[in-house]
Coordinates of C-alpha atoms and ligand atoms in Angstrom, one line a residue:
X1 CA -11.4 77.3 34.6
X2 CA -11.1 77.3 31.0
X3 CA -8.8 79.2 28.2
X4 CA -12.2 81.4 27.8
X5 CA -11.2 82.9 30.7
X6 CA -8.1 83.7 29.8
X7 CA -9.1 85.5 26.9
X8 CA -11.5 87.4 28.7
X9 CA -8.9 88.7 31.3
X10 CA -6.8 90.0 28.5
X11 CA -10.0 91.5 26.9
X12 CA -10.5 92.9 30.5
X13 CA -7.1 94.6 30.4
X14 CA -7.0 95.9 26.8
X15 CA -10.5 97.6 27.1
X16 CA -9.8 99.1 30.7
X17 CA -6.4 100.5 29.0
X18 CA -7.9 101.8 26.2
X19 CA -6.3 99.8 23.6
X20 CA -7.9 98.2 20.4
X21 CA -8.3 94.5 20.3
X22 CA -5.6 94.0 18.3
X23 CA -2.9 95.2 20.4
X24 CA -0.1 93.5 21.6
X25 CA 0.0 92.9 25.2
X26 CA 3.0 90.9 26.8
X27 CA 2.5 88.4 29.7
X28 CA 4.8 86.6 31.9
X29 CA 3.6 83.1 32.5
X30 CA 4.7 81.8 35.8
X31 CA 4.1 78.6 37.3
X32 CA 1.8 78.4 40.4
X33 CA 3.7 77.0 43.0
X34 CA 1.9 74.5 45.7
X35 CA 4.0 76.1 48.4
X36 CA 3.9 78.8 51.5
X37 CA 4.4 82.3 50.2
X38 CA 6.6 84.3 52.1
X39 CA 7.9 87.9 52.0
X40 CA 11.9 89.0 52.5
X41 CA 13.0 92.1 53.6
X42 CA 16.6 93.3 52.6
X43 CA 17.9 96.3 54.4
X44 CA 21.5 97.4 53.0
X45 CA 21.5 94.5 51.2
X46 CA 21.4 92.2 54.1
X47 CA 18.4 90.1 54.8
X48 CA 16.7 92.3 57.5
X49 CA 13.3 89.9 58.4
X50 CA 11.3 87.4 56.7
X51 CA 7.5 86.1 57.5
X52 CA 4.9 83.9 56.1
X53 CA 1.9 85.7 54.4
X54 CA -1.4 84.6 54.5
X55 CA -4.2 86.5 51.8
X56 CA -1.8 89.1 51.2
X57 CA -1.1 90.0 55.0
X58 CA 2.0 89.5 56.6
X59 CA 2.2 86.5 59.2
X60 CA 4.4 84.9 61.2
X61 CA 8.0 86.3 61.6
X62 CA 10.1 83.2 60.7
X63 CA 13.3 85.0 60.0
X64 CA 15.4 82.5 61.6
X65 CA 14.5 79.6 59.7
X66 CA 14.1 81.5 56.4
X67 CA 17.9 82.1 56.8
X68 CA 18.3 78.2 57.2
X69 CA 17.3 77.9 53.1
X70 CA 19.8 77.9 50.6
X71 CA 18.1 79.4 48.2
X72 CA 17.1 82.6 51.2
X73 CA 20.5 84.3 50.2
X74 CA 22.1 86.2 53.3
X75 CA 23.6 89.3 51.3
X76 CA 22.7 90.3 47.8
X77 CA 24.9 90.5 45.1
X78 CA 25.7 92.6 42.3
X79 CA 26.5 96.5 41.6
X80 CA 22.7 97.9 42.2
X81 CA 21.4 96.7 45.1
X82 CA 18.9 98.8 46.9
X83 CA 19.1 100.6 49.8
X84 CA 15.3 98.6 50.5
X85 CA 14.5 95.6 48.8
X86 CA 11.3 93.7 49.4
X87 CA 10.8 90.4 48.0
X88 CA 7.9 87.7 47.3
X89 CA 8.0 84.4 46.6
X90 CA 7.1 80.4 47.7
X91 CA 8.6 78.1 49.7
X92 CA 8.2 74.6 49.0
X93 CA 9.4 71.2 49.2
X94 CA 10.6 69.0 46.5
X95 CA 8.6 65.8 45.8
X96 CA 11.5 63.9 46.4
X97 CA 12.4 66.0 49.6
X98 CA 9.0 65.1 50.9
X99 CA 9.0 61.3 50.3
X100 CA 12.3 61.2 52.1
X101 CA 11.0 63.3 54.9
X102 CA 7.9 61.3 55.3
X103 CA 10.4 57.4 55.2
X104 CA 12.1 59.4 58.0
X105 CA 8.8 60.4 60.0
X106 CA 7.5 56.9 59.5
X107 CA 11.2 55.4 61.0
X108 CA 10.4 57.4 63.9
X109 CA 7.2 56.3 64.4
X110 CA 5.6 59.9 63.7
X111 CA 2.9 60.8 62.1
X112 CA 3.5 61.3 57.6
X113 CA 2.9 64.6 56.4
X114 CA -0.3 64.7 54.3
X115 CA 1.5 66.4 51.3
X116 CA 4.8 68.6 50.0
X117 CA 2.6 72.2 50.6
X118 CA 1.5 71.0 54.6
X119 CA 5.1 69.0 55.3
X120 CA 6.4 73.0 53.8
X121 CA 4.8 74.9 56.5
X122 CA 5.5 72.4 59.3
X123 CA 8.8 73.2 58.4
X124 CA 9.0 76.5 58.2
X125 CA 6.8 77.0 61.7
X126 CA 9.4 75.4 63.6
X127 CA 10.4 76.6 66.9
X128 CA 13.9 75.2 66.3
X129 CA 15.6 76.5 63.5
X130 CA 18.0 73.7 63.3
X131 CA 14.7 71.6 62.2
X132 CA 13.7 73.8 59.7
X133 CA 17.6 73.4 58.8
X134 CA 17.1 69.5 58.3
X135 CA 13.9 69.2 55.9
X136 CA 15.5 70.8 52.6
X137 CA 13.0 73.8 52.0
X138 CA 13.5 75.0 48.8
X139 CA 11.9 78.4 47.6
X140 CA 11.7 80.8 43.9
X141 CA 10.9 84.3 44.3
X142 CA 9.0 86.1 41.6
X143 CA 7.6 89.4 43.1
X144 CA 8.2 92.7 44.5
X145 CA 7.3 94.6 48.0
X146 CA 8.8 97.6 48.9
X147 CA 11.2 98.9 46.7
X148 CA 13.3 102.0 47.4
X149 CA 14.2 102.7 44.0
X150 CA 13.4 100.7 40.9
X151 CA 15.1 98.2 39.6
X152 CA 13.0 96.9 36.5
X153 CA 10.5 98.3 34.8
X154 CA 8.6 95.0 33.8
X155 CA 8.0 91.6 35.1
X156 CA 10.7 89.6 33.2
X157 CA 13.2 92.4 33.7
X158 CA 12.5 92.2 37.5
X159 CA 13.1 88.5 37.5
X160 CA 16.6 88.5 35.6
X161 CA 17.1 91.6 38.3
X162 CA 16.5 89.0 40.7
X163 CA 18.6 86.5 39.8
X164 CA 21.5 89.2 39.3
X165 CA 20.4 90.2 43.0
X166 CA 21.2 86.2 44.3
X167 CA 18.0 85.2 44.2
X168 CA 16.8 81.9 42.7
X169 CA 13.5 82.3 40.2
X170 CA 11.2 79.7 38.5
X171 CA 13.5 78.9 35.0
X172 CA 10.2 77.8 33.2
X173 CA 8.8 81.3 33.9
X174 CA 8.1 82.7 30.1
X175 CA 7.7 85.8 28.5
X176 CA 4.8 85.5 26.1
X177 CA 3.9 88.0 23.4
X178 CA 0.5 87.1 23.4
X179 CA -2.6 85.0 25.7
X180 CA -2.1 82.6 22.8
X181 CA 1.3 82.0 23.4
X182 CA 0.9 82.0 27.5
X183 CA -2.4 79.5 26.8
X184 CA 0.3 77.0 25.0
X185 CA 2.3 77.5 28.1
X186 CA -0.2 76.2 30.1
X187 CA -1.0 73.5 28.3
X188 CA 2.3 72.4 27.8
X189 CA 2.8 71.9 31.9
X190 CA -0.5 70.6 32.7
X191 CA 1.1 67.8 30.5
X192 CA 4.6 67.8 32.2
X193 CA 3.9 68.8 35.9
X194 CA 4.0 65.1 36.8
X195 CA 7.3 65.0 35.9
X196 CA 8.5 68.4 37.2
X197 CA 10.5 68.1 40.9
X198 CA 7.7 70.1 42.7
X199 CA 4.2 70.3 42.6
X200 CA 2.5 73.3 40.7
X201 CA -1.6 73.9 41.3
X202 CA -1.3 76.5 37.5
X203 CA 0.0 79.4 36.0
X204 CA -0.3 82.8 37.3
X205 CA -0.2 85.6 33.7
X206 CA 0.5 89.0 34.4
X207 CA 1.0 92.0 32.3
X208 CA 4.3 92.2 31.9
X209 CA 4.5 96.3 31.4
X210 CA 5.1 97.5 35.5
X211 CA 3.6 100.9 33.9
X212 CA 0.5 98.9 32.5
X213 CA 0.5 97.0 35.8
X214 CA 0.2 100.3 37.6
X215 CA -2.7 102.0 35.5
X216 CA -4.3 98.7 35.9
X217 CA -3.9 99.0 39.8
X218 CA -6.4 96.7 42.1
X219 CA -10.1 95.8 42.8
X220 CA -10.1 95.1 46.5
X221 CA -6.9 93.4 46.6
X222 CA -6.6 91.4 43.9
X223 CA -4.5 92.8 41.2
X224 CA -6.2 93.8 37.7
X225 CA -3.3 92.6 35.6
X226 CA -2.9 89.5 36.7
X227 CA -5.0 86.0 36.7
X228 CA -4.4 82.6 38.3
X229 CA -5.4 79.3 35.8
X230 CA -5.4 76.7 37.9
X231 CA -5.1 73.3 36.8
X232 CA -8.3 71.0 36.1
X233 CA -8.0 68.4 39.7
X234 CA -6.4 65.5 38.5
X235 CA -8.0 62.4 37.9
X236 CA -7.3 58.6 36.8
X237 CA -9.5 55.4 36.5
X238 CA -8.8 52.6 39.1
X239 CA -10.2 49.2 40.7
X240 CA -12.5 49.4 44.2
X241 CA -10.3 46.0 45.7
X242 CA -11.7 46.7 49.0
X243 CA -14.1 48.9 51.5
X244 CA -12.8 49.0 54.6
X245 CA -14.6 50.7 57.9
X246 CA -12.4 52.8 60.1
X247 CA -13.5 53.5 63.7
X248 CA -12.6 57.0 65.0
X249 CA -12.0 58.0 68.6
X250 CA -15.8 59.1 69.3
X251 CA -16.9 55.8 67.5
X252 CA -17.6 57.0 63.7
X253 CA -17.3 54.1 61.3
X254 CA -15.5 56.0 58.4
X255 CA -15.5 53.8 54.6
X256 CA -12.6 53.7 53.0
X257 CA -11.8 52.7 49.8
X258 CA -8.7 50.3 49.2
X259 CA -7.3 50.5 45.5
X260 CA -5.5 49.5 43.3
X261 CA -2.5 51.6 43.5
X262 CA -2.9 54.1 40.9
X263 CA -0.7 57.0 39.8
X264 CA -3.0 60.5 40.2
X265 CA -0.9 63.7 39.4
X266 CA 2.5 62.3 40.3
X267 CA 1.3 60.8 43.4
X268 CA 0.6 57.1 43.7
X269 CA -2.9 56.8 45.5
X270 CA -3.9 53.3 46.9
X271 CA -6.7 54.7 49.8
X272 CA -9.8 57.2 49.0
X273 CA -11.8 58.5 51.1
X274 CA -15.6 57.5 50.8
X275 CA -17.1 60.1 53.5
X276 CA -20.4 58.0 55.0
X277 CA -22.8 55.1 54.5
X278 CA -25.2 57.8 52.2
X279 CA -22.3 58.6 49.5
X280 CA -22.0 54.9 49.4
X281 CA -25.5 54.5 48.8
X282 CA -25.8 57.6 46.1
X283 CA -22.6 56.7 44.3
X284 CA -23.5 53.1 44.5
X285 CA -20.2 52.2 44.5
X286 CA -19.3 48.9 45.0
X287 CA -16.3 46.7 45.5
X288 CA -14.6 45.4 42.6
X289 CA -16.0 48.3 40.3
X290 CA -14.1 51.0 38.4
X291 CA -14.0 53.9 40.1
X292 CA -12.5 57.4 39.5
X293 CA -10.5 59.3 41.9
X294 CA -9.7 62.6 42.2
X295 CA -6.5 64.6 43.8
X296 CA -7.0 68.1 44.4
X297 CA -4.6 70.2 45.8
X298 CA -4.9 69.2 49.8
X299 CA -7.5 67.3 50.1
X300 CA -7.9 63.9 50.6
X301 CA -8.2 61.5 47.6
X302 CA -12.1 61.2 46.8
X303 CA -14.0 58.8 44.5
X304 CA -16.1 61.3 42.6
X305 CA -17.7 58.3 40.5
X306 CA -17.9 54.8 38.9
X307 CA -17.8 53.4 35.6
X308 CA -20.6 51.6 35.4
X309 CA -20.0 49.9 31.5
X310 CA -17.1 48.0 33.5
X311 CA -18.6 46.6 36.3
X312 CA -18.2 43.2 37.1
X313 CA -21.1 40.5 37.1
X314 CA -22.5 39.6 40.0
X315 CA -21.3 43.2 42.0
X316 CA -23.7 43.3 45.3
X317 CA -24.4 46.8 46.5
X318 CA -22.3 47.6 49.8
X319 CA -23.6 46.8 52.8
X320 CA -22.7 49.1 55.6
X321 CA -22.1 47.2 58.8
X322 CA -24.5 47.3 61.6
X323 CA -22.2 46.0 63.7
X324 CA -18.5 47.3 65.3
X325 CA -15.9 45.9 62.8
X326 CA -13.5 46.3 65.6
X327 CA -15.6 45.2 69.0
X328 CA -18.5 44.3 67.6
X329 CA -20.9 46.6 69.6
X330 CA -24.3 47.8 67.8
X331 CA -23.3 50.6 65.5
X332 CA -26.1 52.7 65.6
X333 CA -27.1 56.2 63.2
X334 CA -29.3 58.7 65.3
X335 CA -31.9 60.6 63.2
X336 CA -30.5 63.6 61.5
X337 CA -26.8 62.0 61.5
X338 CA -24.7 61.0 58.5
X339 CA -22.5 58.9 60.3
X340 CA -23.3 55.5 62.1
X341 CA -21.4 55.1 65.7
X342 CA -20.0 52.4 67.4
X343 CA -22.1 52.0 70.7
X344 CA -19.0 50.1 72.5
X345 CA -17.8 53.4 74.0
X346 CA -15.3 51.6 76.8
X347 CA -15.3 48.8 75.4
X348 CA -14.2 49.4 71.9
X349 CA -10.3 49.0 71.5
X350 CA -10.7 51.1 68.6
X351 CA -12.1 54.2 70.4
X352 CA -10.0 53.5 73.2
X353 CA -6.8 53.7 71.0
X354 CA -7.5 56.5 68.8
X355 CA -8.4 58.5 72.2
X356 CA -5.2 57.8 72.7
X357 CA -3.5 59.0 70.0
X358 CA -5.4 61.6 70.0
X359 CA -4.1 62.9 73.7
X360 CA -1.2 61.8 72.5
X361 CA -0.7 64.3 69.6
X362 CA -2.4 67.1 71.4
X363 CA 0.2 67.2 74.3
X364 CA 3.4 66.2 71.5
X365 CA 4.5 62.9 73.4
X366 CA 4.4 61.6 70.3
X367 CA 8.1 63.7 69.5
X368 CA 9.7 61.2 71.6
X369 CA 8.4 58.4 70.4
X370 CA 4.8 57.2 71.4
X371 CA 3.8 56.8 67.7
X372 CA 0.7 55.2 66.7
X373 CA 2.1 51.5 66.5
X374 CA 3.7 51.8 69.7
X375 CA 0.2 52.7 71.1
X376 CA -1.8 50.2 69.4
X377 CA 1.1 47.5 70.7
X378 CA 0.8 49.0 74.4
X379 CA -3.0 48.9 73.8
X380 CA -2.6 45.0 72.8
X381 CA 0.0 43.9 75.4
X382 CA -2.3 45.8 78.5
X383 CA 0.3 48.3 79.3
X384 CA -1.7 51.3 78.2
X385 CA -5.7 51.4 78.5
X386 CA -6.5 55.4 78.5
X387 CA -4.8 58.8 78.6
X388 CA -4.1 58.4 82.7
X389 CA -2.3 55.2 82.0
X390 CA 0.7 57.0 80.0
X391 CA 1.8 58.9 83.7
X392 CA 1.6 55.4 85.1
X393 CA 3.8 53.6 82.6
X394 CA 7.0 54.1 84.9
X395 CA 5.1 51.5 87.2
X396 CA 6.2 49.1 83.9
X397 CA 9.5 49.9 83.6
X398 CA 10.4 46.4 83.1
X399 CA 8.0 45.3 80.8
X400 CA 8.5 47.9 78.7
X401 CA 12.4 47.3 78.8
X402 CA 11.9 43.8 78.1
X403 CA 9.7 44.3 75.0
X404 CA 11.0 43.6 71.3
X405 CA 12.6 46.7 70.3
X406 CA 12.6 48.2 73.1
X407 CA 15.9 48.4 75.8
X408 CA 16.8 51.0 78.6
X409 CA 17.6 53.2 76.6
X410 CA 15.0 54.0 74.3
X411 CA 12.5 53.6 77.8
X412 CA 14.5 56.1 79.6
X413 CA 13.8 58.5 76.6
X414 CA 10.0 57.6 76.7
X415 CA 10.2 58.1 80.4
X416 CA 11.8 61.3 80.6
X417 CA 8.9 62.9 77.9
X418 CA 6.5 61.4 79.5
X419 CA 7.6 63.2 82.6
X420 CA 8.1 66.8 80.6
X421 CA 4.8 66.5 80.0
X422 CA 3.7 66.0 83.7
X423 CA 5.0 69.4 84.5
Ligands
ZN501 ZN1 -16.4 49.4 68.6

């Protein structure tokens, strides 16, 4: 995306308005919010339903634990409230929030969240709204549904109407009398969204005139008087210390690439993914080179190149394994297939636990406790061999009691989830 754009979209505006280039038009820059977005619905000035919204469709109703935020107020404030208010806006989690949530997953042996946006939605999916009470879901509003009489007649208007209404907004919203002046916007928090509380994917500029907005109107959904600039992905230089071969539960050996902690977007990255022996081979990356990762939105940390001016002497080309790191079983690649498989099956310990965790997570033992190091140390110590074995851990009662922090009590919980699950 670049600040072309930009000036085209405001181009796009002035000339389907009929106004001469040299018009004024005023913009509200908003940040984008990495969040869930999420429409309210106030009836009597009470908070009458709220739901997740996908592509501009409503979702899931979630009005229970939308009433769990603080910043989701019960009643609105203020002398004009309307008789039918709709309201738009994120849901998110702090960056802070979401480090402590993910210490707290780890204690428990469950699996991290992979990010603020995906640890956001867990949270606000919840069966049990007294979950979606613990995780600290924070959320800005910034746009309007239904409404059953108006109660602003531009964007920046609407906000402060919003605030006055109990609502919490984005406070480095602007208004901006020009694309110039919402371009320097832009550029002045790509600069400081590492150090903002939350993350933010860009800035969202809309006309700010709701009359403007509504001559404007839509071209199949998406609205004429506003455009998203999302940030470039973030990138930073590091060094390749390491590539080390994963092996998944149907025997894939996965590279990954172990770094030198490095700080990309506000996020310190130390693994990468590097996909499959062939991106190896066409990036010709190799341990001990400078590589360059990239952090966009969700996805998992990629190397997207190497600088070759700083690699070291003497660097040898990778050399995928032909072999099983884990058992040591012919890791063969069929014709056709990107990825080279472990030919172990049974035999591999590596297969044989990620089955398990697999099963695991796909029937939820792992709420009470069957995390991935308990299963690898089960695997280890012979209690647990495959998914069968789990209903027949009662039968070990007593070594299980008897293990390092383990005691009856914490077996008994095991126990008693295990047998949920039986039913
Ligand atoms: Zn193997």
């Amino acid at each position: 995306f670049t600040e072309d754009e930009a000036q085209e979209f405001v181009q796009r505006v002035k000339r389907f308005l009929g106004l001469a280039e040299g018009d004024p038009v005023e913009l509200v820059a908003e940040p984008k919010i990495d969040g869930l977005s999420v429409a309210l619905r106030y009836e009597a000035g009470r908070l009458a339903q709220g739901a997740t919204r996908g592509d501009g469709v409503v979702g899931e109703d979630v009005t229970a634990n939308l009433r769990t935020l603080k910043d989701v107020p019960e009643r609105l404030h203020g002398s004009r409230i309307p008789a039918t208010l709709e309201v738009r806006g994120e849901v998110f989690m702090t960056k802070a929030d979401f480090l402590k949530l993910n210490q707290d997953q780890e204690k428990d042996s469950k699996p991290p969240f992979a990010n603020p946006r995906n640890a956001a939605a867990g949270s606000l999916r919840q069966l049990d709204p007294r979950i979606t009470a613990s995780r600290r879901l924070s959320a800005f509003f910034y746009a309007e549904g239904e409404l059953s009489e108006p109660i602003a007649g531009t964007q920046w208007d609407f906000l402060e109407a919003l605030r006055e209404l109990g609502f919490r907004t984005n406070p480095i919203a602007e208004l901006c009398p020009s694309i110039e002046a919402a371009l320097a916007v832009c550029r002045k928090l790509a600069e400081t969204r590492a150090r903002l509380a939350y993350d933010i994917d860009g800035v969202v500029y809309k006309v700010n005139d709701w009359a403007l907005q509504r001559r404007l109107g839509f071209v199949s959904r998406a609205p004429r008087w506003a455009l998203a600039h999302k940030f470039a992905a973030e990138r930073a230089m590091t060094r390749l210390n390491d590539i080390v071969i994963q092996v998944g539960r149907t025997g894939t050996l996965t590279p990954v690439a172990e770094l030198e902690p490095v700080t990309v977007g506000g996020v310190v990255v130390s693994r990468a993914t590097l996909h499959n022996e062939d991106e190896i081979a066409r990036k010709d990356v190799r341990v001990g080179d400078t590589v360059i990762v990239q952090r966009a939105g969700d996805v998992i940390p990629q190397i997207v190149g190497i600088v070759e001016s700083k690699r070291p002497k003497g660097a040898q080309p990778f050399a995928f394994p032909a072999k099983c790191p884990v058992c040591g079983s012919h890791a063969v690649r069929e014709p056709g297939e990107v990825a080279r498989r472990c030919t172990g099956g049974l035999v591999c310990a590596a297969q044989a636990v990620e089955r398990l965790r697999h099963f695991v997570s796909r029937n939820a033992f792992d709420i009470e406790g069957l995390g991935r190091k308990h299963i690898e140390a089960f695997f280890e110590a012979g209690l647990l061999k495959n998914p069968a074995g789990i209903f027949k851990l009662h039968e070990r009662r007593a070594e299980l009691e008897g293990r390092e922090g383990w005691g009856p009590q914490s077996t008994g919980n095991l126990m008693r989830a295990i047998e949920e699950r039986r039913k």
